[in-house]
C-alpha positions as a LaTeX table, in Angstrom:
\begin{tabular}{lrrr}
\hline
Residue & $x$ (\AA) & $y$ (\AA) & $z$ (\AA) \\
\hline
Met1 & $-8.68$ & $-62.44$ & 83.79 \\
Ser2 & $-12.42$ & $-63.23$ & 83.55 \\
Ser3 & $-15.05$ & $-60.88$ & 82.26 \\
Thr4 & $-17.86$ & $-62.07$ & 84.57 \\
Leu5 & $-17.62$ & $-62.06$ & 88.32 \\
Leu6 & $-19.10$ & $-64.84$ & 90.41 \\
Pro7 & $-21.76$ & $-63.73$ & 92.89 \\
Lys8 & $-20.68$ & $-63.70$ & 96.49 \\
Pro9 & $-21.96$ & $-66.63$ & 98.55 \\
Gln10 & $-24.51$ & $-65.86$ & 101.24 \\
Met11 & $-22.73$ & $-66.19$ & 104.55 \\
Arg12 & $-25.05$ & $-64.44$ & 106.98 \\
Gly13 & $-28.54$ & $-65.69$ & 107.80 \\
Leu14 & $-28.22$ & $-68.92$ & 105.83 \\
Leu15 & $-29.15$ & $-71.15$ & 108.79 \\
Gly16 & $-32.17$ & $-68.99$ & 109.65 \\
Lys17 & $-33.38$ & $-69.02$ & 106.06 \\
Arg18 & $-33.07$ & $-72.79$ & 105.76 \\
Leu19 & $-34.70$ & $-73.37$ & 109.16 \\
Arg20 & $-37.64$ & $-71.16$ & 108.24 \\
Phe21 & $-38.15$ & $-73.14$ & 105.03 \\
His22 & $-37.93$ & $-76.54$ & 106.76 \\
Ile23 & $-40.12$ & $-75.55$ & 109.72 \\
Val24 & $-42.87$ & $-74.40$ & 107.38 \\
Gly25 & $-42.55$ & $-77.66$ & 105.42 \\
Ala26 & $-42.65$ & $-79.75$ & 108.59 \\
Leu27 & $-45.72$ & $-77.87$ & 109.82 \\
Ile28 & $-47.56$ & $-78.46$ & 106.55 \\
Val29 & $-46.65$ & $-82.18$ & 106.53 \\
Ser30 & $-47.67$ & $-82.68$ & 110.18 \\
Leu31 & $-51.00$ & $-80.89$ & 109.76 \\
Gly32 & $-51.68$ & $-82.89$ & 106.61 \\
Ser33 & $-50.91$ & $-86.14$ & 108.42 \\
Ala34 & $-53.18$ & $-85.20$ & 111.33 \\
Val35 & $-56.09$ & $-84.36$ & 109.03 \\
Leu36 & $-55.54$ & $-87.53$ & 107.01 \\
Tyr37 & $-55.51$ & $-89.67$ & 110.19 \\
Lys38 & $-58.65$ & $-88.00$ & 111.50 \\
Tyr39 & $-60.70$ & $-88.67$ & 108.38 \\
Val40 & $-59.20$ & $-92.03$ & 107.35 \\
Val41 & $-58.88$ & $-93.71$ & 110.78 \\
Ala42 & $-60.63$ & $-91.85$ & 113.61 \\
Glu43 & $-63.97$ & $-90.95$ & 112.01 \\
Pro44 & $-64.69$ & $-94.44$ & 110.60 \\
Arg45 & $-63.73$ & $-95.93$ & 113.97 \\
Lys46 & $-66.14$ & $-93.62$ & 115.82 \\
Arg47 & $-68.87$ & $-94.45$ & 113.31 \\
Ala48 & $-68.27$ & $-98.19$ & 113.75 \\
Tyr49 & $-68.47$ & $-97.91$ & 117.56 \\
Ala50 & $-71.67$ & $-95.84$ & 117.31 \\
Asp51 & $-73.24$ & $-98.41$ & 114.96 \\
Phe52 & $-72.25$ & $-101.28$ & 117.26 \\
Tyr53 & $-73.63$ & $-99.72$ & 120.43 \\
Lys54 & $-76.82$ & $-98.49$ & 118.75 \\
Asn55 & $-78.42$ & $-101.95$ & 119.07 \\
Tyr56 & $-76.18$ & $-103.49$ & 121.75 \\
Asp57 & $-77.96$ & $-105.22$ & 124.63 \\
Ser58 & $-75.52$ & $-105.62$ & 127.50 \\
Met59 & $-77.86$ & $-107.83$ & 129.55 \\
Lys60 & $-78.27$ & $-110.25$ & 126.64 \\
Asp61 & $-74.48$ & $-110.40$ & 126.29 \\
Phe62 & $-74.10$ & $-110.91$ & 130.04 \\
Glu63 & $-76.61$ & $-113.77$ & 130.04 \\
Ala64 & $-74.82$ & $-115.44$ & 127.11 \\
Met65 & $-71.47$ & $-115.22$ & 128.92 \\
Arg66 & $-73.09$ & $-116.41$ & 132.15 \\
Glu67 & $-74.51$ & $-119.49$ & 130.44 \\
Ala68 & $-71.14$ & $-120.17$ & 128.80 \\
Gly69 & $-69.51$ & $-120.23$ & 132.25 \\
Val70 & $-67.20$ & $-117.27$ & 131.72 \\
Phe71 & $-67.72$ & $-115.86$ & 135.21 \\
Glu72 & $-66.53$ & $-117.60$ & 138.34 \\
Ser73 & $-68.65$ & $-115.54$ & 140.73 \\
Val74 & $-71.95$ & $-116.05$ & 138.87 \\
Gln75 & $-73.31$ & $-119.53$ & 138.33 \\
Pro76 & $-75.25$ & $-120.45$ & 135.19 \\
Lys77 & $-79.04$ & $-120.50$ & 135.66 \\
Asp78 & $-79.22$ & $-124.25$ & 134.95 \\
Ser79 & $-77.20$ & $-125.22$ & 138.06 \\
\hline
\end{tabular}
């Protein structure tokens, strides 16, 4: 009939082999996403908060809100 024989298909262990490949791929993608998020989103956000609170005066902000009438329990100084 034919001079060349077709190789036998792999029947045993196919699911395990494919799972191993996809689990490794998923692990690499998830770790890459976590590192990317950390350095693209989290670190600049922490730096922005640190820069904001470096010179932040909470009493000055409180007095400005007090004079604007934001608080019901604290009257402005002018009254």
